[in-house]
mmCIF file of C-alpha atoms in Angstrom:
data_model
loop_
_atom_site.group_PDB
_atom_site.id
_atom_site.type_symbol
_atom_site.label_atom_id
_atom_site.label_comp_id
_atom_site.label_asym_id
_atom_site.label_seq_id
_atom_site.Cartn_x
_atom_site.Cartn_y
_atom_site.Cartn_z
ATOM 1 C CA ALA A 1 0.000 0.000 0.000
ATOM 2 C CA LEU A 2 2.952 2.313 0.724
ATOM 3 C CA ALA A 3 4.718 1.478 -2.532
ATOM 4 C CA PRO A 4 4.678 4.361 -5.039
ATOM 5 C CA ARG A 5 2.678 3.993 -8.123
ATOM 6 C CA CYS A 6 4.549 2.723 -11.235
ATOM 7 C CA GLY A 7 6.006 5.683 -13.158
ATOM 8 C CA TRP A 8 5.329 8.105 -10.319
ATOM 9 C CA VAL A 9 8.267 10.435 -9.468
ATOM 10 C CA LEU A 10 8.515 13.001 -6.684
ATOM 11 C CA PRO A 11 8.680 16.607 -7.824
ATOM 12 C CA GLY A 12 12.288 17.821 -8.422
ATOM 13 C CA LEU A 13 13.746 14.308 -8.231
ATOM 14 C CA GLU A 14 14.252 14.143 -11.988
ATOM 15 C CA LYS A 15 16.774 17.012 -11.954
ATOM 16 C CA ARG A 16 18.752 15.425 -9.126
ATOM 17 C CA LEU A 17 18.865 12.064 -10.873
ATOM 18 C CA ALA A 18 20.031 13.590 -14.126
ATOM 19 C CA VAL A 19 23.843 13.039 -13.678
ATOM 20 C CA PRO A 20 26.139 13.460 -16.709
ATOM 21 C CA ALA A 21 27.490 10.239 -18.212
ATOM 22 C CA LEU A 22 31.153 11.292 -17.863
ATOM 23 C CA VAL A 23 32.354 12.977 -14.679
ATOM 24 C CA SER A 24 35.946 14.123 -14.222
ATOM 25 C CA ALA A 25 37.924 13.227 -11.120
ATOM 26 C CA ALA A 26 38.239 16.878 -10.173
ATOM 27 C CA THR A 27 34.455 17.348 -10.403
ATOM 28 C CA ALA A 28 33.687 14.139 -8.508
ATOM 29 C CA ARG A 29 36.227 14.974 -5.746
ATOM 30 C CA PRO A 30 36.473 18.746 -5.650
ATOM 31 C CA TYR A 31 38.816 18.743 -2.642
ATOM 32 C CA ALA A 32 41.304 16.074 -3.871
ATOM 33 C CA ALA A 33 43.520 18.432 -5.904
ATOM 34 C CA ALA A 34 43.598 21.002 -3.141
ATOM 35 C CA ALA A 35 44.429 18.371 -0.525
ATOM 36 C CA LYS A 36 47.237 16.977 -2.682
ATOM 37 C CA ALA A 37 48.733 20.426 -3.213
ATOM 38 C CA ALA A 38 48.520 21.167 0.502
ATOM 39 C CA LYS A 39 50.276 17.882 1.274
ATOM 40 C CA LYS A 40 53.119 18.745 -1.114
ATOM 41 C CA ASP A 41 53.483 22.188 0.441
ATOM 42 C CA ALA A 42 53.585 20.683 3.935
ATOM 43 C CA LYS A 43 56.229 18.158 2.874
ATOM 44 C CA ARG A 44 58.297 20.893 1.253
ATOM 45 C CA THR A 45 58.016 22.991 4.392
ATOM 46 C CA ARG A 46 59.195 20.100 6.578
ATOM 47 C CA GLN A 47 62.202 19.502 4.298
ATOM 48 C CA GLU A 48 63.124 23.177 4.436
ATOM 49 C CA LYS A 49 62.887 23.154 8.223
ATOM 50 C CA VAL A 50 65.136 20.100 8.435
ATOM 51 C CA LYS A 51 67.620 21.741 6.050
ATOM 52 C CA ASP A 52 67.645 25.006 7.984
ATOM 53 C CA LYS A 53 67.921 23.234 11.331
ATOM 54 C CA PRO A 54 71.531 23.376 12.580
ATOM 55 C CA PRO A 55 73.263 20.002 13.053
ATOM 56 C CA PRO A 56 73.198 18.687 16.613
ATOM 57 C CA ARG A 57 76.221 19.727 18.616
ATOM 58 C CA ARG A 58 78.253 16.755 19.754
ATOM 59 C CA ARG A 59 79.989 16.934 23.052
ATOM 60 C CA PRO A 60 83.763 16.952 22.479
ATOM 61 C CA LEU A 61 85.352 13.633 23.396
ATOM 62 C CA MET A 62 87.552 13.559 26.454
ATOM 63 C CA SER A 63 91.074 12.240 26.174
ATOM 64 C CA LYS A 64 91.651 9.986 29.174
ATOM 65 C CA PRO A 65 89.208 8.489 31.713
ATOM 66 C CA VAL A 66 89.802 9.123 35.401
ATOM 67 C CA ASP A 67 87.934 6.107 36.791
ATOM 68 C CA ASP A 68 88.203 2.386 36.055
ATOM 69 C CA VAL A 69 84.563 2.242 34.904
ATOM 70 C CA TYR A 70 83.505 4.713 32.207
ATOM 71 C CA LEU A 71 81.423 5.111 29.045
ATOM 72 C CA THR A 72 83.724 4.410 26.105
ATOM 73 C CA TRP A 73 81.767 6.589 23.675
ATOM 74 C CA LEU A 74 82.581 9.679 25.778
ATOM 75 C CA TYR A 75 86.348 9.261 25.290
ATOM 76 C CA ARG A 76 88.735 9.131 22.363
ATOM 77 C CA ARG A 77 90.010 5.698 21.482
ATOM 78 C CA PRO A 78 93.527 5.432 22.921
ATOM 79 C CA SER A 79 96.440 4.670 20.592
ATOM 80 C CA TYR A 80 99.519 2.732 21.617
ATOM 81 C CA GLU A 81 103.098 2.440 20.519
ATOM 82 C CA LEU A 82 103.768 -0.761 18.577
ATOM 83 C CA GLU A 83 106.026 -2.381 21.167
ATOM 84 C CA GLN A 84 103.620 -1.470 23.973
ATOM 85 C CA ALA A 85 100.648 -2.927 22.083
ATOM 86 C CA VAL A 86 102.413 -6.244 21.429
ATOM 87 C CA GLY A 87 103.289 -6.449 25.124
ATOM 88 C CA MET A 88 99.639 -5.858 26.028
ATOM 89 C CA LEU A 89 98.521 -8.672 23.713
ATOM 90 C CA LYS A 90 100.933 -11.051 25.404
ATOM 91 C CA LYS A 91 99.648 -9.933 28.825
ATOM 92 C CA PHE A 92 96.016 -10.476 27.754
ATOM 93 C CA GLN A 93 96.886 -14.049 26.787
ATOM 94 C CA GLU A 94 98.425 -14.751 30.189
ATOM 95 C CA LEU A 95 95.494 -13.267 32.100
ATOM 96 C CA ASP A 96 92.857 -15.050 30.001
ATOM 97 C CA PHE A 97 94.707 -18.404 29.886
ATOM 98 C CA THR A 98 94.148 -18.628 26.132
ATOM 99 C CA TYR A 99 96.199 -20.545 23.554
ATOM 100 C CA PRO A 100 99.761 -19.108 23.631
ATOM 101 C CA LYS A 101 100.510 -19.860 19.946
ATOM 102 C CA GLN A 102 97.465 -18.078 18.523
ATOM 103 C CA PHE A 103 97.874 -15.843 15.461
ATOM 104 C CA VAL A 104 98.365 -12.082 15.571
ATOM 105 C CA TYR A 105 96.268 -10.065 13.094
ATOM 106 C CA ILE A 106 96.229 -6.508 11.774
ATOM 107 C CA ASN A 107 93.374 -4.497 10.270
ATOM 108 C CA VAL A 108 94.717 -1.819 7.936
ATOM 109 C CA PHE A 109 92.309 0.979 6.986
ATOM 110 C CA LEU A 110 93.386 2.632 3.735
ATOM 111 C CA ASP A 111 93.069 6.048 2.117
ATOM 112 C CA MET A 112 92.574 5.126 -1.547
ATOM 113 C CA ALA A 113 91.889 8.680 -2.788
ATOM 114 C CA LEU A 114 93.997 10.267 -5.519
ATOM 115 C CA GLN A 115 93.600 13.592 -7.313
ATOM 116 C CA LYS A 116 90.074 14.731 -8.222
ATOM 117 C CA LYS A 117 87.728 11.715 -8.263
ATOM 118 C CA LYS A 118 90.358 9.101 -9.012
ATOM 119 C CA LYS A 119 91.345 6.453 -6.480
ATOM 120 C CA VAL A 120 93.605 3.451 -6.092
ATOM 121 C CA ASP A 121 91.971 0.265 -7.343
ATOM 122 C CA PRO A 122 91.646 -2.624 -4.843
ATOM 123 C CA PHE A 123 94.830 -4.653 -4.969
ATOM 124 C CA SER A 124 96.551 -7.723 -3.603
ATOM 125 C CA GLY A 125 100.189 -8.174 -2.750
ATOM 126 C CA SER A 126 102.738 -10.818 -1.829
ATOM 127 C CA VAL A 127 105.737 -10.295 0.389
ATOM 128 C CA THR A 128 108.422 -12.437 1.993
ATOM 129 C CA LEU A 129 108.338 -11.970 5.762
ATOM 130 C CA PRO A 130 111.618 -11.853 7.692
ATOM 131 C CA HIS A 131 110.273 -14.349 10.250
ATOM 132 C CA ARG A 132 108.021 -17.199 9.132
ATOM 133 C CA PHE A 133 105.232 -18.069 11.548
ATOM 134 C CA THR A 134 103.693 -21.108 9.871
ATOM 135 C CA ASP A 135 104.911 -24.284 8.199
ATOM 136 C CA GLU A 136 102.294 -23.991 5.457
ATOM 137 C CA VAL A 137 103.681 -23.947 1.898
ATOM 138 C CA ASN A 138 101.761 -22.329 -0.951
ATOM 139 C CA LYS A 139 100.643 -24.449 -3.884
ATOM 140 C CA VAL A 140 102.339 -23.104 -7.035
ATOM 141 C CA LEU A 141 101.492 -24.050 -10.638
ATOM 142 C CA VAL A 142 104.127 -23.551 -13.344
ATOM 143 C CA PHE A 143 103.251 -23.046 -17.019
ATOM 144 C CA THR A 144 105.969 -24.252 -19.373
ATOM 145 C CA GLU A 145 106.261 -26.473 -22.449
ATOM 146 C CA ASN A 146 110.006 -26.949 -22.159
ATOM 147 C CA GLU A 147 110.865 -30.324 -20.638
ATOM 148 C CA GLN A 148 114.087 -29.047 -19.094
ATOM 149 C CA GLU A 149 112.281 -26.113 -17.423
ATOM 150 C CA ALA A 150 109.539 -28.494 -16.248
ATOM 151 C CA GLU A 151 112.161 -30.686 -14.571
ATOM 152 C CA ILE A 152 113.642 -27.650 -12.786
ATOM 153 C CA ALA A 153 110.148 -26.684 -11.593
ATOM 154 C CA ARG A 154 109.531 -30.151 -10.145
ATOM 155 C CA GLU A 155 112.898 -30.162 -8.406
ATOM 156 C CA HIS A 156 112.129 -26.841 -6.689
ATOM 157 C CA GLY A 157 108.742 -27.894 -5.350
ATOM 158 C CA ALA A 158 106.156 -26.925 -7.970
ATOM 159 C CA ALA A 159 102.819 -28.562 -7.179
ATOM 160 C CA ILE A 160 101.677 -28.721 -10.829
ATOM 161 C CA VAL A 161 103.700 -28.341 -14.037
ATOM 162 C CA GLY A 162 102.271 -28.291 -17.550
ATOM 163 C CA GLY A 163 101.456 -26.419 -20.708
ATOM 164 C CA VAL A 164 98.294 -25.486 -22.619
ATOM 165 C CA GLU A 165 96.658 -28.807 -21.669
ATOM 166 C CA LEU A 166 96.073 -27.326 -18.184
ATOM 167 C CA ILE A 167 93.864 -24.503 -19.500
ATOM 168 C CA LYS A 168 90.758 -26.697 -19.822
ATOM 169 C CA TRP A 169 91.146 -28.127 -16.320
ATOM 170 C CA ILE A 170 91.638 -24.678 -14.780
ATOM 171 C CA LEU A 171 88.585 -23.249 -16.552
ATOM 172 C CA GLU A 172 86.495 -26.154 -15.239
ATOM 173 C CA ASP A 173 87.884 -25.743 -11.699
ATOM 174 C CA GLU A 174 89.431 -29.203 -11.796
ATOM 175 C CA ILE A 175 92.835 -27.681 -10.975
ATOM 176 C CA GLN A 176 93.409 -24.833 -8.509
ATOM 177 C CA ALA A 177 96.553 -23.313 -7.033
ATOM 178 C CA ASP A 178 97.541 -20.483 -4.717
ATOM 179 C CA PHE A 179 99.849 -18.924 -7.313
ATOM 180 C CA TYR A 180 100.412 -19.310 -11.058
ATOM 181 C CA VAL A 181 103.802 -18.610 -12.657
ATOM 182 C CA ALA A 182 104.829 -18.876 -16.297
ATOM 183 C CA VAL A 183 107.777 -18.490 -18.654
ATOM 184 C CA PRO A 184 107.538 -15.785 -21.385
ATOM 185 C CA ALA A 185 107.400 -18.310 -24.259
ATOM 186 C CA ILE A 186 104.011 -19.713 -23.226
ATOM 187 C CA ILE A 187 102.245 -16.536 -22.093
ATOM 188 C CA PRO A 188 100.540 -15.790 -25.499
ATOM 189 C CA LYS A 189 98.783 -19.167 -25.259
ATOM 190 C CA LEU A 190 97.375 -18.443 -21.780
ATOM 191 C CA ILE A 191 95.116 -15.550 -22.806
ATOM 192 C CA PRO A 192 91.909 -17.663 -22.277
ATOM 193 C CA LEU A 193 92.803 -17.757 -18.559
ATOM 194 C CA ARG A 194 93.065 -13.992 -18.124
ATOM 195 C CA ASN A 195 89.463 -13.496 -16.936
ATOM 196 C CA LYS A 196 89.518 -16.695 -14.896
ATOM 197 C CA LEU A 197 92.689 -16.023 -12.933
ATOM 198 C CA LYS A 198 92.292 -12.209 -12.771
ATOM 199 C CA ARG A 199 94.910 -10.907 -10.316
ATOM 200 C CA LYS A 200 96.687 -14.271 -10.212
ATOM 201 C CA TYR A 201 97.320 -14.234 -13.959
ATOM 202 C CA PRO A 202 101.118 -14.350 -14.501
ATOM 203 C CA ASN A 203 102.650 -10.925 -15.094
ATOM 204 C CA THR A 204 105.960 -9.183 -14.572
ATOM 205 C CA ARG A 205 104.585 -6.682 -12.049
ATOM 206 C CA ARG A 206 103.810 -9.488 -9.603
ATOM 207 C CA ASN A 207 107.111 -11.208 -10.496
ATOM 208 C CA SER A 208 105.153 -14.284 -11.607
ATOM 209 C CA LEU A 209 106.334 -14.099 -15.214
ATOM 210 C CA GLY A 210 109.991 -14.752 -15.935
ATOM 211 C CA SER A 211 112.708 -17.163 -16.961
ATOM 212 C CA ASP A 212 114.146 -17.911 -13.507
ATOM 213 C CA ILE A 213 111.717 -20.644 -12.419
ATOM 214 C CA ALA A 214 113.736 -21.579 -9.333
ATOM 215 C CA GLN A 215 113.683 -18.021 -7.970
ATOM 216 C CA MET A 216 109.949 -17.596 -8.625
ATOM 217 C CA LEU A 217 109.178 -20.865 -6.848
ATOM 218 C CA ARG A 218 111.307 -19.935 -3.820
ATOM 219 C CA PHE A 219 109.373 -16.692 -3.472
ATOM 220 C CA PHE A 220 105.804 -17.869 -4.099
ATOM 221 C CA ARG A 221 106.027 -21.096 -2.070
ATOM 222 C CA GLU A 222 106.852 -19.160 1.108
ATOM 223 C CA CYS A 223 105.460 -15.660 0.498
ATOM 224 C CA HIS A 224 102.664 -14.054 2.499
ATOM 225 C CA GLU A 225 99.666 -12.804 0.523
ATOM 226 C CA TYR A 226 97.196 -10.058 1.476
ATOM 227 C CA ALA A 227 94.333 -8.371 -0.367
ATOM 228 C CA VAL A 228 92.028 -5.350 -0.048
ATOM 229 C CA GLU A 229 88.528 -6.158 1.217
ATOM 230 C CA ASP A 230 85.433 -3.924 1.179
ATOM 231 C CA GLU A 231 87.283 -1.403 -1.029
ATOM 232 C CA ASN A 232 89.609 -0.006 1.668
ATOM 233 C CA ILE A 233 90.449 -2.589 4.371
ATOM 234 C CA ILE A 234 93.190 -5.220 4.601
ATOM 235 C CA LYS A 235 92.789 -7.947 7.218
ATOM 236 C CA THR A 236 95.681 -10.357 7.509
ATOM 237 C CA ARG A 237 97.661 -12.356 10.043
ATOM 238 C CA ILE A 238 101.290 -11.419 10.584
ATOM 239 C CA ALA A 239 102.777 -13.641 13.294
ATOM 240 C CA ARG A 240 102.166 -15.936 16.258
ATOM 241 C CA LEU A 241 101.766 -14.493 19.729
ATOM 242 C CA ASP A 242 104.521 -16.659 21.218
ATOM 243 C CA MET A 243 107.129 -15.189 18.841
ATOM 244 C CA PRO A 244 109.595 -12.604 20.199
ATOM 245 C CA THR A 245 108.263 -9.051 20.187
ATOM 246 C CA GLU A 246 110.937 -7.849 17.755
ATOM 247 C CA HIS A 247 109.960 -10.570 15.251
ATOM 248 C CA ILE A 248 106.287 -9.551 15.377
ATOM 249 C CA ILE A 249 107.255 -5.906 14.874
ATOM 250 C CA ALA A 250 109.553 -6.751 11.949
ATOM 251 C CA ASN A 251 106.807 -8.740 10.186
ATOM 252 C CA LEU A 252 104.269 -5.954 10.688
ATOM 253 C CA LYS A 253 106.556 -3.253 9.320
ATOM 254 C CA THR A 254 107.460 -5.401 6.311
ATOM 255 C CA ILE A 255 103.796 -5.778 5.345
ATOM 256 C CA ILE A 256 102.978 -2.096 5.975
ATOM 257 C CA HIS A 257 105.939 -0.910 3.885
ATOM 258 C CA ASP A 258 104.847 -3.191 1.041
ATOM 259 C CA ILE A 259 101.269 -1.849 1.223
ATOM 260 C CA CYS A 260 102.567 1.729 1.005
ATOM 261 C CA THR A 261 104.130 1.017 -2.396
ATOM 262 C CA PHE A 262 100.681 0.818 -4.024
ATOM 263 C CA LYS A 263 100.127 4.584 -3.731
ATOM 264 C CA PRO A 264 102.467 7.280 -5.097
ATOM 265 C CA SER A 265 104.572 8.881 -2.383
ATOM 266 C CA ASN A 266 103.555 12.431 -3.383
ATOM 267 C CA TYR A 267 100.030 11.759 -2.033
ATOM 268 C CA ASP A 268 98.923 11.302 1.562
ATOM 269 C CA PRO A 269 99.989 7.945 3.074
ATOM 270 C CA ILE A 270 97.731 5.107 2.018
ATOM 271 C CA VAL A 271 97.599 3.713 5.584
ATOM 272 C CA ARG A 272 95.085 5.810 7.504
ATOM 273 C CA ARG A 273 94.522 3.660 10.605
ATOM 274 C CA LEU A 274 96.095 0.466 11.951
ATOM 275 C CA VAL A 275 94.685 -1.962 14.527
ATOM 276 C CA ILE A 276 96.488 -4.995 15.955
ATOM 277 C CA ARG A 277 94.881 -7.888 17.822
ATOM 278 C CA SER A 278 95.277 -11.555 18.608
ATOM 279 C CA ALA A 279 92.709 -14.270 17.940
ATOM 280 C CA THR A 280 91.129 -13.833 21.398
ATOM 281 C CA SER A 281 91.854 -10.210 22.332
ATOM 282 C CA GLU A 282 90.371 -6.813 21.624
ATOM 283 C CA GLY A 283 91.829 -4.619 18.889
ATOM 284 C CA LEU A 284 94.419 -2.018 19.871
ATOM 285 C CA LEU A 285 94.775 1.151 17.813
ATOM 286 C CA LEU A 286 98.424 1.810 16.913
ATOM 287 C CA ASN A 287 100.304 5.077 16.714
ATOM 288 C CA LEU A 288 101.587 5.244 13.120
ATOM 289 C CA ASP A 289 104.720 7.209 13.992
ATOM 290 C CA GLY A 290 107.715 5.012 13.326
ATOM 291 C CA ILE A 291 105.679 2.414 11.402
ATOM 292 C CA LEU A 292 105.111 4.119 8.044
ATOM 293 C CA PRO A 293 108.113 4.542 5.722
ATOM 294 C CA GLN A 294 109.772 7.932 6.098
ATOM 295 C CA VAL A 295 109.241 9.185 2.532
ATOM 296 C CA GLN A 296 109.243 12.907 3.351
ATOM 297 C CA LYS A 297 112.566 12.776 5.164
ATOM 298 C CA VAL A 298 114.169 11.004 2.227
ATOM 299 C CA GLU A 299 112.857 13.663 -0.161
ATOM 300 C CA GLU A 300 114.177 16.421 2.100
ATOM 301 C CA LYS A 301 117.618 14.771 2.150
ATOM 302 C CA GLU A 302 117.611 14.518 -1.650
ATOM 303 C CA GLU A 303 116.673 18.194 -1.976
ATOM 304 C CA LYS A 304 119.373 19.185 0.519
ATOM 305 C CA HIS A 305 121.923 17.082 -1.361
ATOM 306 C CA ALA A 306 120.896 18.748 -4.646
ATOM 307 C CA VAL A 307 121.289 22.230 -3.074
ATOM 308 C CA ASP A 308 124.738 21.302 -1.755
ATOM 309 C CA GLU A 309 125.774 20.121 -5.218
ATOM 310 C CA ASP A 310 124.547 23.399 -6.763
ATOM 311 C CA GLN A 311 126.574 25.375 -4.230
ATOM 312 C CA GLN A 312 129.696 23.325 -4.903
ATOM 313 C CA LYS A 313 129.519 23.726 -8.692
ATOM 314 C CA PRO A 314 130.530 27.448 -8.787
ATOM 315 C CA VAL A 315 133.447 26.713 -6.452
ATOM 316 C CA GLN A 316 134.673 23.876 -8.688
ATOM 317 C CA GLU A 317 134.290 26.031 -11.796
ATOM 318 C CA SER A 318 136.298 28.842 -10.240
ATOM 319 C CA ILE A 319 139.079 26.421 -9.285
ATOM 320 C CA SER A 320 139.186 24.969 -12.806
ATOM 321 C CA THR A 321 139.457 28.438 -14.334
#
């Protein structure tokens, strides 16, 4: 009974029901564009406030704690002389009753920057340490097709000796070695291994390409290898903790001096920070004075020597006349 009669429409309802077929988003939501613009303005305002806000002032770090218990982040990290640090590592081992023949490690943080945007590429190096700390011998592969050279390589401890027949096995990872050395006659045939071996590919710069097979084997079988990790860090072991302090120091300086050769001496030193530790101890920051090679002093001596020569020349000329 309450249902409206078929075809009956309330007055004015026809106009309200007459909606256009196509309605734009702006017409359907008249406040959307304005809200979006306001949101952008608010975001821009927040960014400007953050940019204009001065950076938080950090409390300057104190140099040396007074008490035995303190917050480490309030103080500068102490640095130690090399001999003092090695002595501390030995003392830690005695107090903690840890293994006395554990390895000693260094973490070397590098400054790889050169002029403008250039930088030193990550590298690896090999060096003979003055004091060996392990009986491990590196596995060396020798490339040669000369039977006499192959016999010399076997006599001097080469793990694998062969010619181009080894290329297939190396590419398929059937043969692997710590170092690869070669004689000049076979190097043009080893080009397929360039991408596979990368830094270990025989070359004269690494002294892995030459005619003296015996000398190359003596070096690479006992050398110590290190490499840059994470673009600017070298982590390597250098000695055993039970070795004499002077032997540990000599090994460390030998490695550091070799690392410094990878950056030209007219730039800032490549070693920026140096930390020493044992397998079970904390890391100790080292004072770099006396560890890095004294390049500047050598240059000053050369300049002084050149000036002295220039001063002596007029005297010699006057005597000769």
